[in-house]
mmCIF file with all atom_site columns, C-alpha atoms in Angstrom:
data_model
loop_
_atom_site.group_PDB
_atom_site.id
_atom_site.type_symbol
_atom_site.label_atom_id
_atom_site.label_alt_id
_atom_site.label_comp_id
_atom_site.label_asym_id
_atom_site.label_entity_id
_atom_site.label_seq_id
_atom_site.pdbx_PDB_ins_code
_atom_site.Cartn_x
_atom_site.Cartn_y
_atom_site.Cartn_z
_atom_site.occupancy
_atom_site.B_iso_or_equiv
_atom_site.pdbx_formal_charge
_atom_site.auth_seq_id
_atom_site.auth_comp_id
_atom_site.auth_asym_id
_atom_site.auth_atom_id
_atom_site.pdbx_PDB_model_num
ATOM 1   C CA . MET A 1 1   ? -17.103 4.344   10.812  1.00 0.00 ? 1   MET A CA 1
ATOM 2   C CA . SER A 1 2   ? -14.128 2.435   12.200  1.00 0.00 ? 2   SER A CA 1
ATOM 3   C CA . THR A 1 3   ? -13.922 2.317   15.965  1.00 0.00 ? 3   THR A CA 1
ATOM 4   C CA . ASP A 1 4   ? -10.631 0.441   16.148  1.00 0.00 ? 4   ASP A CA 1
ATOM 5   C CA . LYS A 1 5   ? -7.156  1.270   14.805  1.00 0.00 ? 5   LYS A CA 1
ATOM 6   C CA . LEU A 1 6   ? -5.659  -0.784  11.990  1.00 0.00 ? 6   LEU A CA 1
ATOM 7   C CA . ILE A 1 7   ? -1.926  -1.509  12.146  1.00 0.00 ? 7   ILE A CA 1
ATOM 8   C CA . LEU A 1 8   ? -0.332  -2.903  8.991   1.00 0.00 ? 8   LEU A CA 1
ATOM 9   C CA . GLY A 1 9   ? 2.528   -5.179  9.972   1.00 0.00 ? 9   GLY A CA 1
ATOM 10  C CA . SER A 1 10  ? 4.414   -4.740  6.711   1.00 0.00 ? 10  SER A CA 1
ATOM 11  C CA . SER A 1 11  ? 6.769   -2.289  5.048   1.00 0.00 ? 11  SER A CA 1
ATOM 12  C CA . SER A 1 12  ? 5.519   -3.381  1.610   1.00 0.00 ? 12  SER A CA 1
ATOM 13  C CA . PRO A 1 13  ? 4.552   -0.334  -0.459  1.00 0.00 ? 13  PRO A CA 1
ATOM 14  C CA . ARG A 1 14  ? 2.210   -2.577  -2.467  1.00 0.00 ? 14  ARG A CA 1
ATOM 15  C CA . ARG A 1 15  ? 0.216   -3.608  0.610   1.00 0.00 ? 15  ARG A CA 1
ATOM 16  C CA . GLN A 1 16  ? 0.060   0.016   1.743   1.00 0.00 ? 16  GLN A CA 1
ATOM 17  C CA . GLU A 1 17  ? -1.226  1.088   -1.692  1.00 0.00 ? 17  GLU A CA 1
ATOM 18  C CA . LEU A 1 18  ? -3.979  -1.556  -1.589  1.00 0.00 ? 18  LEU A CA 1
ATOM 19  C CA . LEU A 1 19  ? -5.195  -0.351  1.827   1.00 0.00 ? 19  LEU A CA 1
ATOM 20  C CA . LYS A 1 20  ? -5.161  3.260   0.616   1.00 0.00 ? 20  LYS A CA 1
ATOM 21  C CA . GLN A 1 21  ? -7.053  2.244   -2.534  1.00 0.00 ? 21  GLN A CA 1
ATOM 22  C CA . VAL A 1 22  ? -10.047 1.189   -0.437  1.00 0.00 ? 22  VAL A CA 1
ATOM 23  C CA . ASN A 1 23  ? -9.811  4.097   2.055   1.00 0.00 ? 23  ASN A CA 1
ATOM 24  C CA . LEU A 1 24  ? -8.746  2.032   5.044   1.00 0.00 ? 24  LEU A CA 1
ATOM 25  C CA . PRO A 1 25  ? -6.872  4.265   7.498   1.00 0.00 ? 25  PRO A CA 1
ATOM 26  C CA . PHE A 1 26  ? -3.834  2.529   8.978   1.00 0.00 ? 26  PHE A CA 1
ATOM 27  C CA . SER A 1 27  ? -0.425  2.996   10.491  1.00 0.00 ? 27  SER A CA 1
ATOM 28  C CA . VAL A 1 28  ? 2.626   0.813   9.901   1.00 0.00 ? 28  VAL A CA 1
ATOM 29  C CA . ARG A 1 29  ? 4.667   -1.265  12.340  1.00 0.00 ? 29  ARG A CA 1
ATOM 30  C CA . THR A 1 30  ? 7.206   -3.538  10.729  1.00 0.00 ? 30  THR A CA 1
ATOM 31  C CA . PRO A 1 31  ? 7.790   -6.922  12.368  1.00 0.00 ? 31  PRO A CA 1
ATOM 32  C CA . ASP A 1 32  ? 11.312  -8.202  12.845  1.00 0.00 ? 32  ASP A CA 1
ATOM 33  C CA . ILE A 1 33  ? 11.324  -11.953 12.242  1.00 0.00 ? 33  ILE A CA 1
ATOM 34  C CA . ASP A 1 34  ? 13.660  -14.522 10.752  1.00 0.00 ? 34  ASP A CA 1
ATOM 35  C CA . GLU A 1 35  ? 11.656  -15.896 7.813   1.00 0.00 ? 35  GLU A CA 1
ATOM 36  C CA . SER A 1 36  ? 14.200  -18.686 7.254   1.00 0.00 ? 36  SER A CA 1
ATOM 37  C CA . GLN A 1 37  ? 12.841  -20.388 10.409  1.00 0.00 ? 37  GLN A CA 1
ATOM 38  C CA . ILE A 1 38  ? 9.756   -21.471 8.412   1.00 0.00 ? 38  ILE A CA 1
ATOM 39  C CA . THR A 1 39  ? 11.065  -24.374 6.362   1.00 0.00 ? 39  THR A CA 1
ATOM 40  C CA . THR A 1 40  ? 7.927   -26.090 5.082   1.00 0.00 ? 40  THR A CA 1
ATOM 41  C CA . ASN A 1 41  ? 7.664   -26.655 1.335   1.00 0.00 ? 41  ASN A CA 1
ATOM 42  C CA . ASN A 1 42  ? 3.870   -26.426 1.463   1.00 0.00 ? 42  ASN A CA 1
ATOM 43  C CA . PRO A 1 43  ? 2.991   -22.930 0.198   1.00 0.00 ? 43  PRO A CA 1
ATOM 44  C CA . ILE A 1 44  ? -0.270  -22.727 2.159   1.00 0.00 ? 44  ILE A CA 1
ATOM 45  C CA . GLU A 1 45  ? 1.420   -23.690 5.430   1.00 0.00 ? 45  GLU A CA 1
ATOM 46  C CA . LYS A 1 46  ? 4.339   -21.352 4.696   1.00 0.00 ? 46  LYS A CA 1
ATOM 47  C CA . VAL A 1 47  ? 2.238   -18.202 4.136   1.00 0.00 ? 47  VAL A CA 1
ATOM 48  C CA . GLU A 1 48  ? -0.017  -19.036 7.099   1.00 0.00 ? 48  GLU A CA 1
ATOM 49  C CA . GLN A 1 49  ? 2.943   -19.545 9.420   1.00 0.00 ? 49  GLN A CA 1
ATOM 50  C CA . LEU A 1 50  ? 4.722   -16.409 8.188   1.00 0.00 ? 50  LEU A CA 1
ATOM 51  C CA . ALA A 1 51  ? 1.612   -14.238 8.564   1.00 0.00 ? 51  ALA A CA 1
ATOM 52  C CA . ILE A 1 52  ? 1.118   -15.564 12.116  1.00 0.00 ? 52  ILE A CA 1
ATOM 53  C CA . ARG A 1 53  ? 4.778   -15.166 13.063  1.00 0.00 ? 53  ARG A CA 1
ATOM 54  C CA . LYS A 1 54  ? 4.813   -11.579 11.718  1.00 0.00 ? 54  LYS A CA 1
ATOM 55  C CA . SER A 1 55  ? 1.670   -10.776 13.700  1.00 0.00 ? 55  SER A CA 1
ATOM 56  C CA . GLN A 1 56  ? 3.066   -12.237 16.918  1.00 0.00 ? 56  GLN A CA 1
ATOM 57  C CA . ALA A 1 57  ? 6.180   -10.058 16.525  1.00 0.00 ? 57  ALA A CA 1
ATOM 58  C CA . ILE A 1 58  ? 4.046   -6.898  16.788  1.00 0.00 ? 58  ILE A CA 1
ATOM 59  C CA . PRO A 1 59  ? 2.664   -6.106  20.250  1.00 0.00 ? 59  PRO A CA 1
ATOM 60  C CA . LEU A 1 60  ? -0.841  -4.749  20.671  1.00 0.00 ? 60  LEU A CA 1
ATOM 61  C CA . LEU A 1 61  ? -0.369  -1.441  22.489  1.00 0.00 ? 61  LEU A CA 1
ATOM 62  C CA . ASP A 1 62  ? -4.021  -1.008  23.411  1.00 0.00 ? 62  ASP A CA 1
ATOM 63  C CA . GLU A 1 63  ? -7.317  -2.855  23.100  1.00 0.00 ? 63  GLU A CA 1
ATOM 64  C CA . LYS A 1 64  ? -8.434  -0.775  20.096  1.00 0.00 ? 64  LYS A CA 1
ATOM 65  C CA . GLU A 1 65  ? -5.565  -1.942  17.875  1.00 0.00 ? 65  GLU A CA 1
ATOM 66  C CA . VAL A 1 66  ? -5.995  -4.520  15.122  1.00 0.00 ? 66  VAL A CA 1
ATOM 67  C CA . ILE A 1 67  ? -2.859  -6.001  13.555  1.00 0.00 ? 67  ILE A CA 1
ATOM 68  C CA . LEU A 1 68  ? -2.921  -7.031  9.878   1.00 0.00 ? 68  LEU A CA 1
ATOM 69  C CA . THR A 1 69  ? -0.023  -9.093  8.531   1.00 0.00 ? 69  THR A CA 1
ATOM 70  C CA . ALA A 1 70  ? 0.463   -11.005 5.294   1.00 0.00 ? 70  ALA A CA 1
ATOM 71  C CA . ASP A 1 71  ? 2.963   -13.008 3.320   1.00 0.00 ? 71  ASP A CA 1
ATOM 72  C CA . THR A 1 72  ? 3.009   -14.060 -0.325  1.00 0.00 ? 72  THR A CA 1
ATOM 73  C CA . VAL A 1 73  ? 4.793   -16.865 -2.160  1.00 0.00 ? 73  VAL A CA 1
ATOM 74  C CA . VAL A 1 74  ? 4.871   -18.121 -5.714  1.00 0.00 ? 74  VAL A CA 1
ATOM 75  C CA . SER A 1 75  ? 4.604   -21.878 -6.201  1.00 0.00 ? 75  SER A CA 1
ATOM 76  C CA . TYR A 1 76  ? 5.489   -23.806 -9.340  1.00 0.00 ? 76  TYR A CA 1
ATOM 77  C CA . LYS A 1 77  ? 5.560   -27.618 -9.574  1.00 0.00 ? 77  LYS A CA 1
ATOM 78  C CA . GLN A 1 78  ? 5.568   -28.022 -5.773  1.00 0.00 ? 78  GLN A CA 1
ATOM 79  C CA . GLN A 1 79  ? 8.493   -25.608 -5.429  1.00 0.00 ? 79  GLN A CA 1
ATOM 80  C CA . ILE A 1 80  ? 8.239   -22.290 -3.583  1.00 0.00 ? 80  ILE A CA 1
ATOM 81  C CA . PHE A 1 81  ? 9.760   -19.313 -5.388  1.00 0.00 ? 81  PHE A CA 1
ATOM 82  C CA . GLU A 1 82  ? 10.626  -16.619 -2.878  1.00 0.00 ? 82  GLU A CA 1
ATOM 83  C CA . LYS A 1 83  ? 12.504  -13.374 -3.533  1.00 0.00 ? 83  LYS A CA 1
ATOM 84  C CA . PRO A 1 84  ? 15.540  -14.052 -5.738  1.00 0.00 ? 84  PRO A CA 1
ATOM 85  C CA . LYS A 1 85  ? 18.897  -13.611 -4.028  1.00 0.00 ? 85  LYS A CA 1
ATOM 86  C CA . ASN A 1 86  ? 20.685  -12.497 -7.199  1.00 0.00 ? 86  ASN A CA 1
ATOM 87  C CA . LYS A 1 87  ? 20.403  -12.061 -10.964 1.00 0.00 ? 87  LYS A CA 1
ATOM 88  C CA . LYS A 1 88  ? 21.152  -15.735 -11.665 1.00 0.00 ? 88  LYS A CA 1
ATOM 89  C CA . ALA A 1 89  ? 18.294  -16.817 -9.379  1.00 0.00 ? 89  ALA A CA 1
ATOM 90  C CA . ALA A 1 90  ? 15.923  -14.285 -11.006 1.00 0.00 ? 90  ALA A CA 1
ATOM 91  C CA . ILE A 1 91  ? 16.812  -15.564 -14.492 1.00 0.00 ? 91  ILE A CA 1
ATOM 92  C CA . GLN A 1 92  ? 16.177  -19.147 -13.376 1.00 0.00 ? 92  GLN A CA 1
ATOM 93  C CA . MET A 1 93  ? 12.789  -18.319 -11.830 1.00 0.00 ? 93  MET A CA 1
ATOM 94  C CA . ILE A 1 94  ? 11.531  -16.310 -14.804 1.00 0.00 ? 94  ILE A CA 1
ATOM 95  C CA . SER A 1 95  ? 12.830  -18.989 -17.212 1.00 0.00 ? 95  SER A CA 1
ATOM 96  C CA . ASP A 1 96  ? 11.013  -21.707 -15.244 1.00 0.00 ? 96  ASP A CA 1
ATOM 97  C CA . LEU A 1 97  ? 7.757   -19.717 -15.257 1.00 0.00 ? 97  LEU A CA 1
ATOM 98  C CA . SER A 1 98  ? 7.997   -18.827 -18.969 1.00 0.00 ? 98  SER A CA 1
ATOM 99  C CA . GLY A 1 99  ? 5.026   -20.268 -20.886 1.00 0.00 ? 99  GLY A CA 1
ATOM 100 C CA . GLU A 1 100 ? 3.706   -21.929 -17.731 1.00 0.00 ? 100 GLU A CA 1
ATOM 101 C CA . MET A 1 101 ? 0.921   -21.579 -15.169 1.00 0.00 ? 101 MET A CA 1
ATOM 102 C CA . HIS A 1 102 ? 1.899   -21.127 -11.521 1.00 0.00 ? 102 HIS A CA 1
ATOM 103 C CA . GLU A 1 103 ? 0.136   -20.338 -8.247  1.00 0.00 ? 103 GLU A CA 1
ATOM 104 C CA . VAL A 1 104 ? 0.429   -17.358 -5.946  1.00 0.00 ? 104 VAL A CA 1
ATOM 105 C CA . TYR A 1 105 ? -0.608  -17.747 -2.299  1.00 0.00 ? 105 TYR A CA 1
ATOM 106 C CA . THR A 1 106 ? -1.111  -14.922 0.164   1.00 0.00 ? 106 THR A CA 1
ATOM 107 C CA . GLY A 1 107 ? -1.656  -15.729 3.811   1.00 0.00 ? 107 GLY A CA 1
ATOM 108 C CA . VAL A 1 108 ? -3.235  -13.119 6.079   1.00 0.00 ? 108 VAL A CA 1
ATOM 109 C CA . GLN A 1 109 ? -3.614  -12.808 9.829   1.00 0.00 ? 109 GLN A CA 1
ATOM 110 C CA . ILE A 1 110 ? -5.882  -10.256 11.481  1.00 0.00 ? 110 ILE A CA 1
ATOM 111 C CA . ARG A 1 111 ? -5.481  -10.051 15.267  1.00 0.00 ? 111 ARG A CA 1
ATOM 112 C CA . SER A 1 112 ? -6.930  -7.967  18.070  1.00 0.00 ? 112 SER A CA 1
ATOM 113 C CA . SER A 1 113 ? -6.902  -8.422  21.837  1.00 0.00 ? 113 SER A CA 1
ATOM 114 C CA . LYS A 1 114 ? -10.259 -10.219 21.522  1.00 0.00 ? 114 LYS A CA 1
ATOM 115 C CA . GLN A 1 115 ? -9.927  -12.413 18.441  1.00 0.00 ? 115 GLN A CA 1
ATOM 116 C CA . GLU A 1 116 ? -7.749  -13.546 15.582  1.00 0.00 ? 116 GLU A CA 1
ATOM 117 C CA . LEU A 1 117 ? -8.340  -14.848 12.093  1.00 0.00 ? 117 LEU A CA 1
ATOM 118 C CA . VAL A 1 118 ? -6.036  -16.496 9.543   1.00 0.00 ? 118 VAL A CA 1
ATOM 119 C CA . PHE A 1 119 ? -6.840  -17.211 5.906   1.00 0.00 ? 119 PHE A CA 1
ATOM 120 C CA . VAL A 1 120 ? -5.033  -17.984 2.657   1.00 0.00 ? 120 VAL A CA 1
ATOM 121 C CA . GLU A 1 121 ? -6.063  -16.886 -0.819  1.00 0.00 ? 121 GLU A CA 1
ATOM 122 C CA . ARG A 1 122 ? -4.813  -18.489 -4.048  1.00 0.00 ? 122 ARG A CA 1
ATOM 123 C CA . ALA A 1 123 ? -4.590  -17.191 -7.601  1.00 0.00 ? 123 ALA A CA 1
ATOM 124 C CA . GLU A 1 124 ? -3.130  -18.659 -10.783 1.00 0.00 ? 124 GLU A CA 1
ATOM 125 C CA . VAL A 1 125 ? -0.865  -16.786 -13.185 1.00 0.00 ? 125 VAL A CA 1
ATOM 126 C CA . GLU A 1 126 ? 0.148   -17.829 -16.678 1.00 0.00 ? 126 GLU A CA 1
ATOM 127 C CA . PHE A 1 127 ? 3.241   -16.302 -18.282 1.00 0.00 ? 127 PHE A CA 1
ATOM 128 C CA . TRP A 1 128 ? 3.761   -15.785 -21.989 1.00 0.00 ? 128 TRP A CA 1
ATOM 129 C CA . SER A 1 129 ? 6.512   -17.906 -23.542 1.00 0.00 ? 129 SER A CA 1
ATOM 130 C CA . LEU A 1 130 ? 9.432   -15.538 -23.066 1.00 0.00 ? 130 LEU A CA 1
ATOM 131 C CA . SER A 1 131 ? 12.517  -15.202 -25.211 1.00 0.00 ? 131 SER A CA 1
ATOM 132 C CA . GLU A 1 132 ? 15.980  -15.093 -23.675 1.00 0.00 ? 132 GLU A CA 1
ATOM 133 C CA . GLU A 1 133 ? 16.094  -11.430 -24.692 1.00 0.00 ? 133 GLU A CA 1
ATOM 134 C CA . GLU A 1 134 ? 12.843  -10.661 -22.818 1.00 0.00 ? 134 GLU A CA 1
ATOM 135 C CA . ILE A 1 135 ? 14.071  -12.474 -19.700 1.00 0.00 ? 135 ILE A CA 1
ATOM 136 C CA . ASN A 1 136 ? 17.423  -10.673 -19.765 1.00 0.00 ? 136 ASN A CA 1
ATOM 137 C CA . TRP A 1 137 ? 15.685  -7.309  -20.237 1.00 0.00 ? 137 TRP A CA 1
ATOM 138 C CA . TYR A 1 138 ? 13.420  -7.919  -17.260 1.00 0.00 ? 138 TYR A CA 1
ATOM 139 C CA . VAL A 1 139 ? 16.090  -9.137  -14.861 1.00 0.00 ? 139 VAL A CA 1
ATOM 140 C CA . SER A 1 140 ? 18.301  -6.158  -15.785 1.00 0.00 ? 140 SER A CA 1
ATOM 141 C CA . THR A 1 141 ? 15.685  -3.886  -14.159 1.00 0.00 ? 141 THR A CA 1
ATOM 142 C CA . PRO A 1 142 ? 15.323  -3.510  -10.358 1.00 0.00 ? 142 PRO A CA 1
ATOM 143 C CA . ASP A 1 143 ? 11.789  -4.967  -10.544 1.00 0.00 ? 143 ASP A CA 1
ATOM 144 C CA . PRO A 1 144 ? 12.378  -8.690  -9.778  1.00 0.00 ? 144 PRO A CA 1
ATOM 145 C CA . TYR A 1 145 ? 14.561  -8.414  -6.715  1.00 0.00 ? 145 TYR A CA 1
ATOM 146 C CA . ASP A 1 146 ? 12.148  -7.605  -3.897  1.00 0.00 ? 146 ASP A CA 1
ATOM 147 C CA . LYS A 1 147 ? 9.267   -9.781  -5.048  1.00 0.00 ? 147 LYS A CA 1
ATOM 148 C CA . ALA A 1 148 ? 8.317   -13.423 -4.587  1.00 0.00 ? 148 ALA A CA 1
ATOM 149 C CA . GLY A 1 149 ? 8.771   -15.338 -7.825  1.00 0.00 ? 149 GLY A CA 1
ATOM 150 C CA . ALA A 1 150 ? 11.068  -12.595 -9.180  1.00 0.00 ? 150 ALA A CA 1
ATOM 151 C CA . TYR A 1 151 ? 8.287   -10.526 -10.729 1.00 0.00 ? 151 TYR A CA 1
ATOM 152 C CA . GLY A 1 152 ? 5.793   -7.845  -9.852  1.00 0.00 ? 152 GLY A CA 1
ATOM 153 C CA . ILE A 1 153 ? 2.453   -8.041  -11.665 1.00 0.00 ? 153 ILE A CA 1
ATOM 154 C CA . GLN A 1 154 ? 1.716   -4.450  -10.607 1.00 0.00 ? 154 GLN A CA 1
ATOM 155 C CA . SER A 1 155 ? 4.885   -3.114  -12.246 1.00 0.00 ? 155 SER A CA 1
ATOM 156 C CA . LEU A 1 156 ? 7.128   -4.127  -15.161 1.00 0.00 ? 156 LEU A CA 1
ATOM 157 C CA . GLY A 1 157 ? 6.334   -7.794  -14.574 1.00 0.00 ? 157 GLY A CA 1
ATOM 158 C CA . ALA A 1 158 ? 2.866   -7.158  -16.015 1.00 0.00 ? 158 ALA A CA 1
ATOM 159 C CA . ALA A 1 159 ? 4.507   -7.513  -19.446 1.00 0.00 ? 159 ALA A CA 1
ATOM 160 C CA . LEU A 1 160 ? 5.256   -11.181 -18.648 1.00 0.00 ? 160 LEU A CA 1
ATOM 161 C CA . VAL A 1 161 ? 1.691   -12.166 -17.689 1.00 0.00 ? 161 VAL A CA 1
ATOM 162 C CA . LYS A 1 162 ? -0.643  -13.719 -20.250 1.00 0.00 ? 162 LYS A CA 1
ATOM 163 C CA . ARG A 1 163 ? -3.605  -14.322 -17.929 1.00 0.00 ? 163 ARG A CA 1
ATOM 164 C CA . ILE A 1 164 ? -4.681  -14.735 -14.333 1.00 0.00 ? 164 ILE A CA 1
ATOM 165 C CA . ASN A 1 165 ? -7.360  -16.780 -12.592 1.00 0.00 ? 165 ASN A CA 1
ATOM 166 C CA . GLY A 1 166 ? -8.374  -15.342 -9.249  1.00 0.00 ? 166 GLY A CA 1
ATOM 167 C CA . ASP A 1 167 ? -7.967  -12.106 -7.370  1.00 0.00 ? 167 ASP A CA 1
ATOM 168 C CA . TYR A 1 168 ? -5.349  -9.737  -8.828  1.00 0.00 ? 168 TYR A CA 1
ATOM 169 C CA . ALA A 1 169 ? -4.717  -8.211  -5.379  1.00 0.00 ? 169 ALA A CA 1
ATOM 170 C CA . THR A 1 170 ? -3.796  -11.645 -3.993  1.00 0.00 ? 170 THR A CA 1
ATOM 171 C CA . ILE A 1 171 ? -0.974  -11.711 -6.558  1.00 0.00 ? 171 ILE A CA 1
ATOM 172 C CA . VAL A 1 172 ? 0.111   -8.193  -5.587  1.00 0.00 ? 172 VAL A CA 1
ATOM 173 C CA . GLY A 1 173 ? 0.338   -9.317  -1.948  1.00 0.00 ? 173 GLY A CA 1
ATOM 174 C CA . LEU A 1 174 ? -2.917  -8.597  -0.091  1.00 0.00 ? 174 LEU A CA 1
ATOM 175 C CA . PRO A 1 175 ? -6.356  -9.957  -1.085  1.00 0.00 ? 175 PRO A CA 1
ATOM 176 C CA . ILE A 1 176 ? -7.913  -6.590  -0.316  1.00 0.00 ? 176 ILE A CA 1
ATOM 177 C CA . SER A 1 177 ? -11.537 -7.439  -1.113  1.00 0.00 ? 177 SER A CA 1
ATOM 178 C CA . LYS A 1 178 ? -11.561 -10.328 1.383   1.00 0.00 ? 178 LYS A CA 1
ATOM 179 C CA . VAL A 1 179 ? -9.517  -8.291  3.893   1.00 0.00 ? 179 VAL A CA 1
ATOM 180 C CA . VAL A 1 180 ? -12.140 -5.494  3.821   1.00 0.00 ? 180 VAL A CA 1
ATOM 181 C CA . ARG A 1 181 ? -14.903 -8.016  4.497   1.00 0.00 ? 181 ARG A CA 1
ATOM 182 C CA . GLU A 1 182 ? -13.031 -9.779  7.296   1.00 0.00 ? 182 GLU A CA 1
ATOM 183 C CA . LEU A 1 183 ? -12.053 -6.506  8.993   1.00 0.00 ? 183 LEU A CA 1
ATOM 184 C CA . ARG A 1 184 ? -15.759 -5.745  9.601   1.00 0.00 ? 184 ARG A CA 1
ATOM 185 C CA . GLN A 1 185 ? -15.831 -8.237  12.474  1.00 0.00 ? 185 GLN A CA 1
ATOM 186 C CA . PHE A 1 186 ? -12.909 -6.273  13.997  1.00 0.00 ? 186 PHE A CA 1
ATOM 187 C CA . SER A 1 187 ? -14.850 -2.953  13.716  1.00 0.00 ? 187 SER A CA 1
ATOM 188 C CA . ILE A 1 188 ? -12.567 -1.669  10.937  1.00 0.00 ? 188 ILE A CA 1
ATOM 189 C CA . PHE A 1 189 ? -14.344 -0.122  7.946   1.00 0.00 ? 189 PHE A CA 1
ATOM 190 C CA . PRO A 1 190 ? -13.303 1.969   4.941   1.00 0.00 ? 190 PRO A CA 1
ATOM 191 C CA . TYR A 1 191 ? -14.223 5.625   5.344   1.00 0.00 ? 191 TYR A CA 1
#
């Protein structure tokens, strides 16, 4: 039984769904940070720094609270693919990833008044070779525009994915299996 209170520092419905999937009770507090301040091109450093910055933007209101924050990026040929700003950017990202393998990194910070922990998980995703028609169909949907790399593996973007190596939940945005294990040391357990 959990003795502490988990606070998810994210408005992401996908992260919320993953926590619900494993029966982790939580509440949500959304951090307000300027992500453009993190300018590194190293995907591991970027997701670590963003997870930490998001966590620091959320105050602990009592000693029983545990803050969980995360950030996810797609990396292809040493280039970070974040959320596309427009349709042209989404087309370019999906075209670049077509027929190729890329990496997805999710950085996580767990913080209480007594301790903090940061880790990064990595997974690989291979896309099918996509026709111009398939790319145009996908980017005409709302799916690509609020997701790193311009696709969501848990939604319509699943049609683009040929195979994955690693943890599916890392690609969705929260490596839930590792999170559950790490939360034990913060006295947070599924019910």
